JSON list of C-alpha atoms and ligand atoms in Angstrom, two decimals:
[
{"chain": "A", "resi": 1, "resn": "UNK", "atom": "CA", "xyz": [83.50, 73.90, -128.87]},
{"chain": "A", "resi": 2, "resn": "UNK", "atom": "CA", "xyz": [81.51, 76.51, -130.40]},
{"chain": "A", "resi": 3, "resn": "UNK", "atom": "CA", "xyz": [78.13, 77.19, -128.61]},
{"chain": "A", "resi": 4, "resn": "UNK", "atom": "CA", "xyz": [75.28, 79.69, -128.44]},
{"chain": "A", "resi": 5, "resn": "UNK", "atom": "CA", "xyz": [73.04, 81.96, -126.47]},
{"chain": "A", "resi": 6, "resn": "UNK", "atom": "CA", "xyz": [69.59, 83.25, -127.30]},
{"chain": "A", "resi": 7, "resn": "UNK", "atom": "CA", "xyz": [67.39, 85.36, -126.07]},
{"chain": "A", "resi": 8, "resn": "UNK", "atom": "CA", "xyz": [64.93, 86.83, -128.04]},
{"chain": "A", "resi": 9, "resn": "UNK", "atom": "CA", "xyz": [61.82, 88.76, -127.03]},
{"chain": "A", "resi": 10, "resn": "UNK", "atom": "CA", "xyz": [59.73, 86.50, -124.74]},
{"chain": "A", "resi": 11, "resn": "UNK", "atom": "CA", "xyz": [56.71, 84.84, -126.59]},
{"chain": "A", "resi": 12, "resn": "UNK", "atom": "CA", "xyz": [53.85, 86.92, -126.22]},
{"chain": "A", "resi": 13, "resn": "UNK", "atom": "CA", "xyz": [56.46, 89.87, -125.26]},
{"chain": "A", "resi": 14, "resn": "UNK", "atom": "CA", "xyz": [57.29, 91.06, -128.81]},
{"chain": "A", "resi": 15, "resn": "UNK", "atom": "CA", "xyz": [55.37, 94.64, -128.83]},
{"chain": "A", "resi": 16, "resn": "UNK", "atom": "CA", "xyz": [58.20, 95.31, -125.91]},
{"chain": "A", "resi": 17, "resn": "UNK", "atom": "CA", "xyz": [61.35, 95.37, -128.75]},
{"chain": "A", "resi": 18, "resn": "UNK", "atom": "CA", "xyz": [58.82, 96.42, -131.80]},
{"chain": "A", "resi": 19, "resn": "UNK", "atom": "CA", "xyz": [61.09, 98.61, -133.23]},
{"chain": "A", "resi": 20, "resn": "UNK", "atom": "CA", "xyz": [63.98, 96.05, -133.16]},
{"chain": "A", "resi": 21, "resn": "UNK", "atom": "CA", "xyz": [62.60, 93.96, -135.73]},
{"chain": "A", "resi": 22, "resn": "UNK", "atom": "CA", "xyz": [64.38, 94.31, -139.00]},
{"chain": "A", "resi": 23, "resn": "UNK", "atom": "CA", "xyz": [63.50, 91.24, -140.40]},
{"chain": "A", "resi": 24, "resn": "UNK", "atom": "CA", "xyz": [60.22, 91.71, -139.50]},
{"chain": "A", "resi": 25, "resn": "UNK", "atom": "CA", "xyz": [60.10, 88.57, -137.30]},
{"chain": "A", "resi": 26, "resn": "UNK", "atom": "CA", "xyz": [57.04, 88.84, -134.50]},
{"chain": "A", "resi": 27, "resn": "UNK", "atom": "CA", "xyz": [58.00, 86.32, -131.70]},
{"chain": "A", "resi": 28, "resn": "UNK", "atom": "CA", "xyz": [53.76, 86.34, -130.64]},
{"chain": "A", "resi": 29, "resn": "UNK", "atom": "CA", "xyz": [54.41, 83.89, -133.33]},
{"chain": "A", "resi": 30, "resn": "UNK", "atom": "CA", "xyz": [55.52, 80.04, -132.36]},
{"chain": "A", "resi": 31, "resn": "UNK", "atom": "CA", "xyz": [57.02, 79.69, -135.70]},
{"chain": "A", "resi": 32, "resn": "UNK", "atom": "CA", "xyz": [59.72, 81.98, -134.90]},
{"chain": "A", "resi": 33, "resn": "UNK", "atom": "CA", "xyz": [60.34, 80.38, -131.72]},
{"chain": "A", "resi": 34, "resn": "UNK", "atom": "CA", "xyz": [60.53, 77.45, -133.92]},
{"chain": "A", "resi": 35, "resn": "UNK", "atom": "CA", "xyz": [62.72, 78.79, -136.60]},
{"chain": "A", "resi": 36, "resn": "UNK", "atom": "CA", "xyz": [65.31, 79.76, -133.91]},
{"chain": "A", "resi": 37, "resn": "UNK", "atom": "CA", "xyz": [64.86, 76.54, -132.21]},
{"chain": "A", "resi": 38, "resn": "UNK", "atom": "CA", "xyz": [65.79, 74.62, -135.29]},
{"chain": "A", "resi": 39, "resn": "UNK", "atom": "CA", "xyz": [68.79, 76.92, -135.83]},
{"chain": "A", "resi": 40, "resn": "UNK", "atom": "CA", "xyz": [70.39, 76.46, -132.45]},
{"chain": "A", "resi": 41, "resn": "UNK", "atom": "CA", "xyz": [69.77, 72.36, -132.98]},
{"chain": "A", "resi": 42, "resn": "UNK", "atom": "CA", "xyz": [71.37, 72.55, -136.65]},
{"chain": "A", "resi": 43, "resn": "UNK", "atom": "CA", "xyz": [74.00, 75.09, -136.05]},
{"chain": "A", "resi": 44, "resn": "UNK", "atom": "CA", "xyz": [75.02, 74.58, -132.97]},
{"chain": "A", "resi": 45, "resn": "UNK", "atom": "CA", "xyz": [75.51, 70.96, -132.05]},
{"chain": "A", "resi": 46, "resn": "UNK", "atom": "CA", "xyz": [77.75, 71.60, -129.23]},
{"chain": "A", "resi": 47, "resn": "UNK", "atom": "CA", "xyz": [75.57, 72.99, -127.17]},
{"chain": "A", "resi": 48, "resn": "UNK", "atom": "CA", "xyz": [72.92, 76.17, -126.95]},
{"chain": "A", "resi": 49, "resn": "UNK", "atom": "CA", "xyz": [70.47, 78.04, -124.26]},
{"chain": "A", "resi": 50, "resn": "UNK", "atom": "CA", "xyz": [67.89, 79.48, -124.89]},
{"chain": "A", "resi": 51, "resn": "UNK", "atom": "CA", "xyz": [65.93, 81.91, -122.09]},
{"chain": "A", "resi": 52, "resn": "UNK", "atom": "CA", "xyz": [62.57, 82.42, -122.29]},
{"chain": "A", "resi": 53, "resn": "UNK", "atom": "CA", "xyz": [59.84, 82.58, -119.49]},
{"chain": "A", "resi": 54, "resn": "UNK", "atom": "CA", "xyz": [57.49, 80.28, -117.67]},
{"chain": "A", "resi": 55, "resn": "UNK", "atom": "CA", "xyz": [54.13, 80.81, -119.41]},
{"chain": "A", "resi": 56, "resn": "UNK", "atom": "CA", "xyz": [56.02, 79.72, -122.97]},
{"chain": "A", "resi": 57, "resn": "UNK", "atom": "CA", "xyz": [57.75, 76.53, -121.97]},
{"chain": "A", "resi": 58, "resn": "UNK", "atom": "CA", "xyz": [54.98, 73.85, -122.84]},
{"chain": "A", "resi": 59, "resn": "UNK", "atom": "CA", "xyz": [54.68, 75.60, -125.66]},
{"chain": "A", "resi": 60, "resn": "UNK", "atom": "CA", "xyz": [58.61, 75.79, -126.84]},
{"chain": "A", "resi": 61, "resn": "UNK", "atom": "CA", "xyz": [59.86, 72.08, -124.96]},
{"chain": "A", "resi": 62, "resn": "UNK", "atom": "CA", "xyz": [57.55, 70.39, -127.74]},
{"chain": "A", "resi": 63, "resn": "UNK", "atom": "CA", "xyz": [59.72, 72.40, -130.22]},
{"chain": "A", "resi": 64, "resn": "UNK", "atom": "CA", "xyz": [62.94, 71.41, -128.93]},
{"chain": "A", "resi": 65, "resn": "UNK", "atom": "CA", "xyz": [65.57, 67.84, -128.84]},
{"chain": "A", "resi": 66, "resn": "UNK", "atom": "CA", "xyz": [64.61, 65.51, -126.40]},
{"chain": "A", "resi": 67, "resn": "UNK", "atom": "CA", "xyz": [67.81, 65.69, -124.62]},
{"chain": "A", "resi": 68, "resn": "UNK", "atom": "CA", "xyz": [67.24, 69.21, -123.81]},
{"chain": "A", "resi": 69, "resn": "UNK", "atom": "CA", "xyz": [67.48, 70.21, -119.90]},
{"chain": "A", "resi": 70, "resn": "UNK", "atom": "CA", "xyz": [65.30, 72.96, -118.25]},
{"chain": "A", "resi": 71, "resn": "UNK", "atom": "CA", "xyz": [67.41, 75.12, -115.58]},
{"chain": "A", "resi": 72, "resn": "UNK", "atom": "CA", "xyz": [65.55, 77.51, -113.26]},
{"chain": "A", "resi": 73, "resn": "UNK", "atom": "CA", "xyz": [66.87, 81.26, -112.53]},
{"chain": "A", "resi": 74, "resn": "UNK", "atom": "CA", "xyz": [65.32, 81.98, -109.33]},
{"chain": "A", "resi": 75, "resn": "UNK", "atom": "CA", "xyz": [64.43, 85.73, -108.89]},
{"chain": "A", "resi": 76, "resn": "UNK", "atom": "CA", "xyz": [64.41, 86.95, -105.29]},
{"chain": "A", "resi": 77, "resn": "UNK", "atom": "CA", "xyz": [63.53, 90.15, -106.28]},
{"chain": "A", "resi": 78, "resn": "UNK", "atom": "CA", "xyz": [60.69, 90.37, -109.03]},
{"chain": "A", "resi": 79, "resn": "UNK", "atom": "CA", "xyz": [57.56, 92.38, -110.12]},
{"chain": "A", "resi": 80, "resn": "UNK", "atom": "CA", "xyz": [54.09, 92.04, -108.74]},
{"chain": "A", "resi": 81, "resn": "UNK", "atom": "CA", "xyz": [51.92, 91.91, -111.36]},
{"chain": "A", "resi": 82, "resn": "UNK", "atom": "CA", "xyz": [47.89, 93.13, -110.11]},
{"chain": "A", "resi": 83, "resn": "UNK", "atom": "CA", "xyz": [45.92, 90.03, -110.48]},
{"chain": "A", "resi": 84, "resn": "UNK", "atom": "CA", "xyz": [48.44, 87.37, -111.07]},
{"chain": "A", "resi": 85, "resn": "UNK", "atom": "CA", "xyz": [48.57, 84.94, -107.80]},
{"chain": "A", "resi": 86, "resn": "UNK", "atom": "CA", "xyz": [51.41, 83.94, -107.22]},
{"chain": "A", "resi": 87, "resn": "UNK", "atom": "CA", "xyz": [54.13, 86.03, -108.30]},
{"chain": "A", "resi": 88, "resn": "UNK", "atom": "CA", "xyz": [56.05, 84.65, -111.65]},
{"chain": "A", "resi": 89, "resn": "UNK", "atom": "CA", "xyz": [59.57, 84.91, -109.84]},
{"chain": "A", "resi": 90, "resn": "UNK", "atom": "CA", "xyz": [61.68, 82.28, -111.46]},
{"chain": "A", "resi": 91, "resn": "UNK", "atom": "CA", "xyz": [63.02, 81.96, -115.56]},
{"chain": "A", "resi": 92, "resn": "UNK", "atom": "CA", "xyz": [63.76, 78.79, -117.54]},
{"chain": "A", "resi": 93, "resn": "UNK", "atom": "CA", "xyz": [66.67, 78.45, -119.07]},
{"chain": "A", "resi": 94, "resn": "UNK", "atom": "CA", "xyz": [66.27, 75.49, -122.05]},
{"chain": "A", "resi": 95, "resn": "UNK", "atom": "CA", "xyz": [69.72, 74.23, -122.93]},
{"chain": "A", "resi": 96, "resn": "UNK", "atom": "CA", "xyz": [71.52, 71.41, -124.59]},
{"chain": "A", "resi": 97, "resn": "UNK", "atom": "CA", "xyz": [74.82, 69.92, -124.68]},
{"chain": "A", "resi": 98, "resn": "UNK", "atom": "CA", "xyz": [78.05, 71.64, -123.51]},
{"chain": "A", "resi": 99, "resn": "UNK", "atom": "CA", "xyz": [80.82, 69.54, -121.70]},
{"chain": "A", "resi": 100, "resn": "UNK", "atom": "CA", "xyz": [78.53, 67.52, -119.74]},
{"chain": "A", "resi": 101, "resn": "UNK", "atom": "CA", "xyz": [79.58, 64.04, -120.93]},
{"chain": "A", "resi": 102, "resn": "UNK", "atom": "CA", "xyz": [81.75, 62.41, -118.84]},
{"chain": "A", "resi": 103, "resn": "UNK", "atom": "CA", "xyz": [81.89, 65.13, -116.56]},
{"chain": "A", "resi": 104, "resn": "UNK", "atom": "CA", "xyz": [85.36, 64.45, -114.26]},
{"chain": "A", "resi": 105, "resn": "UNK", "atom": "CA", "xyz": [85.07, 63.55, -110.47]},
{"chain": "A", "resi": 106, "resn": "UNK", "atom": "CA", "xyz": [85.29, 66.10, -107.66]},
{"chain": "A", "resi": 107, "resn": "UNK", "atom": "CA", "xyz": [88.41, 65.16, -105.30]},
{"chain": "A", "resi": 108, "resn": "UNK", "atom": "CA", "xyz": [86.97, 63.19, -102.42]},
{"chain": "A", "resi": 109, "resn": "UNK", "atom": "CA", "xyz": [86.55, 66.03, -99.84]},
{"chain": "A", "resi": 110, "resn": "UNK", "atom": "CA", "xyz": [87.04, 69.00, -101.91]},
{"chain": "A", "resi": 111, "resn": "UNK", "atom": "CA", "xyz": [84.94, 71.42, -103.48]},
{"chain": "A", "resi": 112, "resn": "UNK", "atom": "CA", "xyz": [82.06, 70.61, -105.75]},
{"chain": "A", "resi": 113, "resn": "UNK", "atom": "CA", "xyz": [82.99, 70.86, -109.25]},
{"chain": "A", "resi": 114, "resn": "UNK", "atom": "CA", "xyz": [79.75, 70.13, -110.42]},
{"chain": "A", "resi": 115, "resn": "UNK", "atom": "CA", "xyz": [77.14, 73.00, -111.34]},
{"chain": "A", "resi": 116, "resn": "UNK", "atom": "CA", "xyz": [73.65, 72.85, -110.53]},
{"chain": "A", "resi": 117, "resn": "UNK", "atom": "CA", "xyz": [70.97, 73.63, -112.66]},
{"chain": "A", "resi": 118, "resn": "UNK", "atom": "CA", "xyz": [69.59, 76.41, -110.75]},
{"chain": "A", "resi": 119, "resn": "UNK", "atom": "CA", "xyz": [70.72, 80.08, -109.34]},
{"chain": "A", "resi": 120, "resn": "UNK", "atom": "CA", "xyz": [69.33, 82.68, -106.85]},
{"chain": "A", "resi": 121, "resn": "UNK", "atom": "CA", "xyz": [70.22, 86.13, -108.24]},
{"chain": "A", "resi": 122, "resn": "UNK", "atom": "CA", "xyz": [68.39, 89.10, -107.94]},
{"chain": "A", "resi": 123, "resn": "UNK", "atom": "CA", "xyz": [68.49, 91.85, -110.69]},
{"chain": "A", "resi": 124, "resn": "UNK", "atom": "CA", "xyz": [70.75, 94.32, -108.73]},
{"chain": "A", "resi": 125, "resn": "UNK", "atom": "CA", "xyz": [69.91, 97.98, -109.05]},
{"chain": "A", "resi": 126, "resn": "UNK", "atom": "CA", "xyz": [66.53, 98.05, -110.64]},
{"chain": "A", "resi": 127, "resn": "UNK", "atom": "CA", "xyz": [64.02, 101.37, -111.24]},
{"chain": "A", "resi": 128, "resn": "UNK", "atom": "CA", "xyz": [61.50, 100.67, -112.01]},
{"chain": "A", "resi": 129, "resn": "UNK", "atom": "CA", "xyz": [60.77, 97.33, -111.35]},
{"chain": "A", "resi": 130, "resn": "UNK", "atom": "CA", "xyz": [57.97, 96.60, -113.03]},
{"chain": "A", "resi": 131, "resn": "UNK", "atom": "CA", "xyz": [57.25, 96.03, -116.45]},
{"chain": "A", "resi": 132, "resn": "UNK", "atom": "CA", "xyz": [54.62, 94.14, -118.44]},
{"chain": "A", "resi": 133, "resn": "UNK", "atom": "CA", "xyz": [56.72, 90.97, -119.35]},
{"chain": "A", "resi": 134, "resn": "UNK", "atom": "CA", "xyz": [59.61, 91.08, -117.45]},
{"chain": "A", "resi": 135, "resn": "UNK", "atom": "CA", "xyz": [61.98, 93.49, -115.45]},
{"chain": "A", "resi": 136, "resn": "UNK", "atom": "CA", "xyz": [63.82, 96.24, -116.88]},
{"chain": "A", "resi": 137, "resn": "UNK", "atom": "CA", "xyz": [67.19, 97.10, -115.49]},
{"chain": "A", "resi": 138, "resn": "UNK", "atom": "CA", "xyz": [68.43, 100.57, -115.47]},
{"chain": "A", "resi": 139, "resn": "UNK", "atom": "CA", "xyz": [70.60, 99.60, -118.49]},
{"chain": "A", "resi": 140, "resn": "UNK", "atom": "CA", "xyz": [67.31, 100.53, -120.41]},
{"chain": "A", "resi": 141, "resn": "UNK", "atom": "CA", "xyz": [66.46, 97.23, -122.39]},
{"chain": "A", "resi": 142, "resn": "UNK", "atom": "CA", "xyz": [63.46, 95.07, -121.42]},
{"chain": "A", "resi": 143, "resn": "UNK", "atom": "CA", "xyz": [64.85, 91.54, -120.28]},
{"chain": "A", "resi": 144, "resn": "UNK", "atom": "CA", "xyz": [68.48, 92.28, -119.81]},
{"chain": "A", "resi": 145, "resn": "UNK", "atom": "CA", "xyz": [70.47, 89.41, -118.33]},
{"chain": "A", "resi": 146, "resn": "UNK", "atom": "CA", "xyz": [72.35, 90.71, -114.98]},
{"chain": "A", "resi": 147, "resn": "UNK", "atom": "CA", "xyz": [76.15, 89.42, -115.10]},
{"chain": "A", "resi": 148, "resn": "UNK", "atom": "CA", "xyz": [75.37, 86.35, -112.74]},
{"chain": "A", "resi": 149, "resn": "UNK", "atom": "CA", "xyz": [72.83, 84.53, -114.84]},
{"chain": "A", "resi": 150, "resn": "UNK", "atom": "CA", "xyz": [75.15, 85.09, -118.21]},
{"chain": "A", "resi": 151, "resn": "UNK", "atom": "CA", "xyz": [78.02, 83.08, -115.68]},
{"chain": "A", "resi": 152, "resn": "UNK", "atom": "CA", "xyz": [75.43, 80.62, -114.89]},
{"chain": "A", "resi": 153, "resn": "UNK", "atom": "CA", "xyz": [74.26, 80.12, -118.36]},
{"chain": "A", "resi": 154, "resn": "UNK", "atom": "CA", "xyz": [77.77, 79.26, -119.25]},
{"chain": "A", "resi": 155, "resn": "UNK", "atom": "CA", "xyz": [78.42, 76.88, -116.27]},
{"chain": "A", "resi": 156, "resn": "UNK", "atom": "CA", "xyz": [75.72, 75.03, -117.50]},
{"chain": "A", "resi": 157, "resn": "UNK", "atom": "CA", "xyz": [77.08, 74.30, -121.27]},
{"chain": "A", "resi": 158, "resn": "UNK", "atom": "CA", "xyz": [80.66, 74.13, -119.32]},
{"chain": "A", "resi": 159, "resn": "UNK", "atom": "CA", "xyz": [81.69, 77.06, -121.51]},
{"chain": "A", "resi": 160, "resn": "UNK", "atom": "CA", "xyz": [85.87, 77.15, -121.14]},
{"chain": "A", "resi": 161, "resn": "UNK", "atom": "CA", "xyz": [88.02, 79.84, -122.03]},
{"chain": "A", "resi": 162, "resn": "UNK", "atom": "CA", "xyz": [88.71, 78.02, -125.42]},
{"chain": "A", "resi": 163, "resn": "UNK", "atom": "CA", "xyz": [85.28, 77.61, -126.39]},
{"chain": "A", "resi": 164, "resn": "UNK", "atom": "CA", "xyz": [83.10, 79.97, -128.46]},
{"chain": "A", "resi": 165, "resn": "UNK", "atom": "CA", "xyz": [79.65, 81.44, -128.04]},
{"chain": "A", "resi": 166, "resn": "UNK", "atom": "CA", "xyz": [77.75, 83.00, -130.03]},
{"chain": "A", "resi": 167, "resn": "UNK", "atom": "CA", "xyz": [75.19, 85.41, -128.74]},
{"chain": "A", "resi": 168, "resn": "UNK", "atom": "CA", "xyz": [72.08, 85.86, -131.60]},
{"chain": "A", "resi": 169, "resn": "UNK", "atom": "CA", "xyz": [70.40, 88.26, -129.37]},
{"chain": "A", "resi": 170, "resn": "UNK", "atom": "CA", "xyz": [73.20, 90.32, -127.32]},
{"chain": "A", "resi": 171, "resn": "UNK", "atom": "CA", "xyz": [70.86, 93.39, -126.60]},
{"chain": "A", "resi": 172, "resn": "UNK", "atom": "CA", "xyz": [73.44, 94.98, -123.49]},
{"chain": "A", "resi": 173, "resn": "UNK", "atom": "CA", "xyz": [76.41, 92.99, -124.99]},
{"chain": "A", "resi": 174, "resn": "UNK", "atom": "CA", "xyz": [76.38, 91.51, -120.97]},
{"chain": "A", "resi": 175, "resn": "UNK", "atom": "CA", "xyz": [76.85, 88.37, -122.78]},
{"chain": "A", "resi": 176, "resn": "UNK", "atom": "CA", "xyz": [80.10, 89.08, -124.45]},
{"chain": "A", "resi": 177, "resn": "UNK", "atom": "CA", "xyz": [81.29, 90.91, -121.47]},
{"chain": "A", "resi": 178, "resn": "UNK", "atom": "CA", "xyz": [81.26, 87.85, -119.32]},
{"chain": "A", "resi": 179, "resn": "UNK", "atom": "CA", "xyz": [82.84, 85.55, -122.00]},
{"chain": "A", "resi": 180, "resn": "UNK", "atom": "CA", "xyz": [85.91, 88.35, -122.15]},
{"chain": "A", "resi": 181, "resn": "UNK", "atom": "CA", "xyz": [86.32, 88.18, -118.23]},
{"chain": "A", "resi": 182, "resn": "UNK", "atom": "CA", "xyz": [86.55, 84.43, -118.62]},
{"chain": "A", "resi": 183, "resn": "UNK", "atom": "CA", "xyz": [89.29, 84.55, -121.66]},
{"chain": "A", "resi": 184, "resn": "UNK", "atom": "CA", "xyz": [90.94, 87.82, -120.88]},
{"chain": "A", "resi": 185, "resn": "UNK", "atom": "CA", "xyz": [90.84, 88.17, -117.41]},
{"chain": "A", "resi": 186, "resn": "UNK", "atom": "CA", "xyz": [94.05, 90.45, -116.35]},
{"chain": "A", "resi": 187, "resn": "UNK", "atom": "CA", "xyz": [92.09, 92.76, -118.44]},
{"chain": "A", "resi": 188, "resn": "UNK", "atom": "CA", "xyz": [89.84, 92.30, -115.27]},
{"chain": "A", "resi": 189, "resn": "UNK", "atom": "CA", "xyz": [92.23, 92.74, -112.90]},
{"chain": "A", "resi": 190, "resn": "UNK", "atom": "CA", "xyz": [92.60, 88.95, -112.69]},
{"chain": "A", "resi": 191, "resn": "UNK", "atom": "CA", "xyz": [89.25, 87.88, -111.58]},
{"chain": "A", "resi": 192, "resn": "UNK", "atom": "CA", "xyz": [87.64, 85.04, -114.10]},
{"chain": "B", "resi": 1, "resn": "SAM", "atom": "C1", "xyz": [65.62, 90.00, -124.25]},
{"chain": "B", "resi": 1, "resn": "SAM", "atom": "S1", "xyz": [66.53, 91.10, -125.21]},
{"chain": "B", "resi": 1, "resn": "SAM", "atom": "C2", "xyz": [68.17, 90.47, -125.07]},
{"chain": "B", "resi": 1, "resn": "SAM", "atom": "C3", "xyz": [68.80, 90.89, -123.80]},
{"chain": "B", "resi": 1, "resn": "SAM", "atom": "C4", "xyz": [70.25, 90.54, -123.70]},
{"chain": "B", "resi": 1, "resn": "SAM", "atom": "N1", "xyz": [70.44, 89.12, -123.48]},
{"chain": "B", "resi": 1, "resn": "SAM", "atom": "C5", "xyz": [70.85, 91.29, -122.52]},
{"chain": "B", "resi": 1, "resn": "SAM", "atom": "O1", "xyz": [71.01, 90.68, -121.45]},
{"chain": "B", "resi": 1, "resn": "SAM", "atom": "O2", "xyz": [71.09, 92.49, -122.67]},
{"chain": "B", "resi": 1, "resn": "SAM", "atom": "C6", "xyz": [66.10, 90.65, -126.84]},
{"chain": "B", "resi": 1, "resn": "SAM", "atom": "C7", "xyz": [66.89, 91.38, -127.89]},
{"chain": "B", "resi": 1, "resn": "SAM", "atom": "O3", "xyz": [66.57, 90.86, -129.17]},
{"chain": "B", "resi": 1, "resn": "SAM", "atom": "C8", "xyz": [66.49, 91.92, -130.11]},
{"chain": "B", "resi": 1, "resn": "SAM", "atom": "N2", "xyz": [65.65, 91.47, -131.23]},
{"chain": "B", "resi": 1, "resn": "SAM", "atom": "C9", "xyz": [64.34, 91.33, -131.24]},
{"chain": "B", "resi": 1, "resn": "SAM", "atom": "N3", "xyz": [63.91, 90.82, -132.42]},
{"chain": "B", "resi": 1, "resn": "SAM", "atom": "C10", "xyz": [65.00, 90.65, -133.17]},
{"chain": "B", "resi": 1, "resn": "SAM", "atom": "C11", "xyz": [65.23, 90.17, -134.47]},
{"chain": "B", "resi": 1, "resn": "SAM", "atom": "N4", "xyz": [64.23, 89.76, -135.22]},
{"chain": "B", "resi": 1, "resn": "SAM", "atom": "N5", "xyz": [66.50, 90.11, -134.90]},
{"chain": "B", "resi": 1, "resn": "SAM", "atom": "C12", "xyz": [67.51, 90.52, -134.13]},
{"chain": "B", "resi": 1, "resn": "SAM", "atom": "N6", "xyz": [67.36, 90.98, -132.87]},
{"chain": "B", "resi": 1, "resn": "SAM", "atom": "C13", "xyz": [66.12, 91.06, -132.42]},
{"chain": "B", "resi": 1, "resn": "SAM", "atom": "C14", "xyz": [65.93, 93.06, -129.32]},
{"chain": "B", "resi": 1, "resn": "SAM", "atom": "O4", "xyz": [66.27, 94.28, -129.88]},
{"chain": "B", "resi": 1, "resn": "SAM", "atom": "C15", "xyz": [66.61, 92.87, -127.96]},
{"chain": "B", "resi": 1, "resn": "SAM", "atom": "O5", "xyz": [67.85, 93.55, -127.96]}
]
């Protein structure tokens, strides 16, 4: 199967990646939320995700199939923001398709096969860790994905070592990193 993973500058966000915009796309703009939305339902049939943050979603689920699924990435650790009450501590993650159909059953007893459409990760090693939109990791790019929510994303589409994804905004590359461990992992030192 052949899936995909976007993540483009949250809406509202864009002035963040300004100079990253060689098309000249501005994602303040719901059409290019739209645009991308309709290329991830044409394109990509199998399956997609797409992150983006709380304050957008009634604004993109409109835009998108109505079998899409909302999962939740829970942030334990997150910025304060002065004046916002509560805290915005948790992402969506919009996403479609994957090997969910006839999933198989879990042996009776054993361990649960099934993923769940949340995680609890924190960001890891983060100064600073504030920023207007989102959190910046140490890696330097506004938004980047921390390892455990790229594995997540790709338990929820049931991504296997056979599939493809294709990331259309890799930023870090984390992405592509996690995909390798999963299809190369003695390159790893056997850990998938
Ligand atoms: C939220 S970041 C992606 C972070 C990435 N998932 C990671 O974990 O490192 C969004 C990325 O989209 C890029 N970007 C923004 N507008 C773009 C455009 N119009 N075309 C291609 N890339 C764009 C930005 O440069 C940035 O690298």
């Amino acid at each position: 199967m052949k899936f995909a993973y976007a993540d483009p500058p949250y809406l509202g966000c864009c002035r963040l990646y300004q100079h990253h915009h060689p098309d000249g796309l501005c994602w303040d703009n719901l059409d290019t939320h739209q645009l991308l939305i309709e290329r991830l339902a044409d394109e990509y049939p199998d399956g997609w995700a797409l992150s983006c943050h709380t304050p957008s979603l009634r604004h993109l689920l409109p835009l998108c199939p109505d079998d899409v699924r909302v999962g939740a990435w829970v942030k334990p650790f997150h910025a304060y923001k002065k004046g916002v009450r509560p805290a915005y501590a948790w992402e969506p993650v919009i996403y479609r398709g994957g090997r969910n159909a006839n999933p198989p059953v879990p042996e009776k007893g054993g361990k649960a096969i099934t993923p769940k459409d949340f995680l609890i990760a924190d960001l890891g090693d983060i100064d600073p860790p504030v920023v207007a939109c989102n959190i910046t990791l140490k890696k330097g790019l506004t938004g980047a994905k921390p390892e455990l929510v790229c594995d997540w994303i790709l338990n929820l589409l049931g991504f296997t070592p056979e599939d493809e994804i294709d990331d259309l905004y890799p930023g870090t590359g984390v992405m592509g990193r996690v995909v390798m461990q999963r299809q190369e992992p003695d390159l790893f030192g056997g850990v998938a």
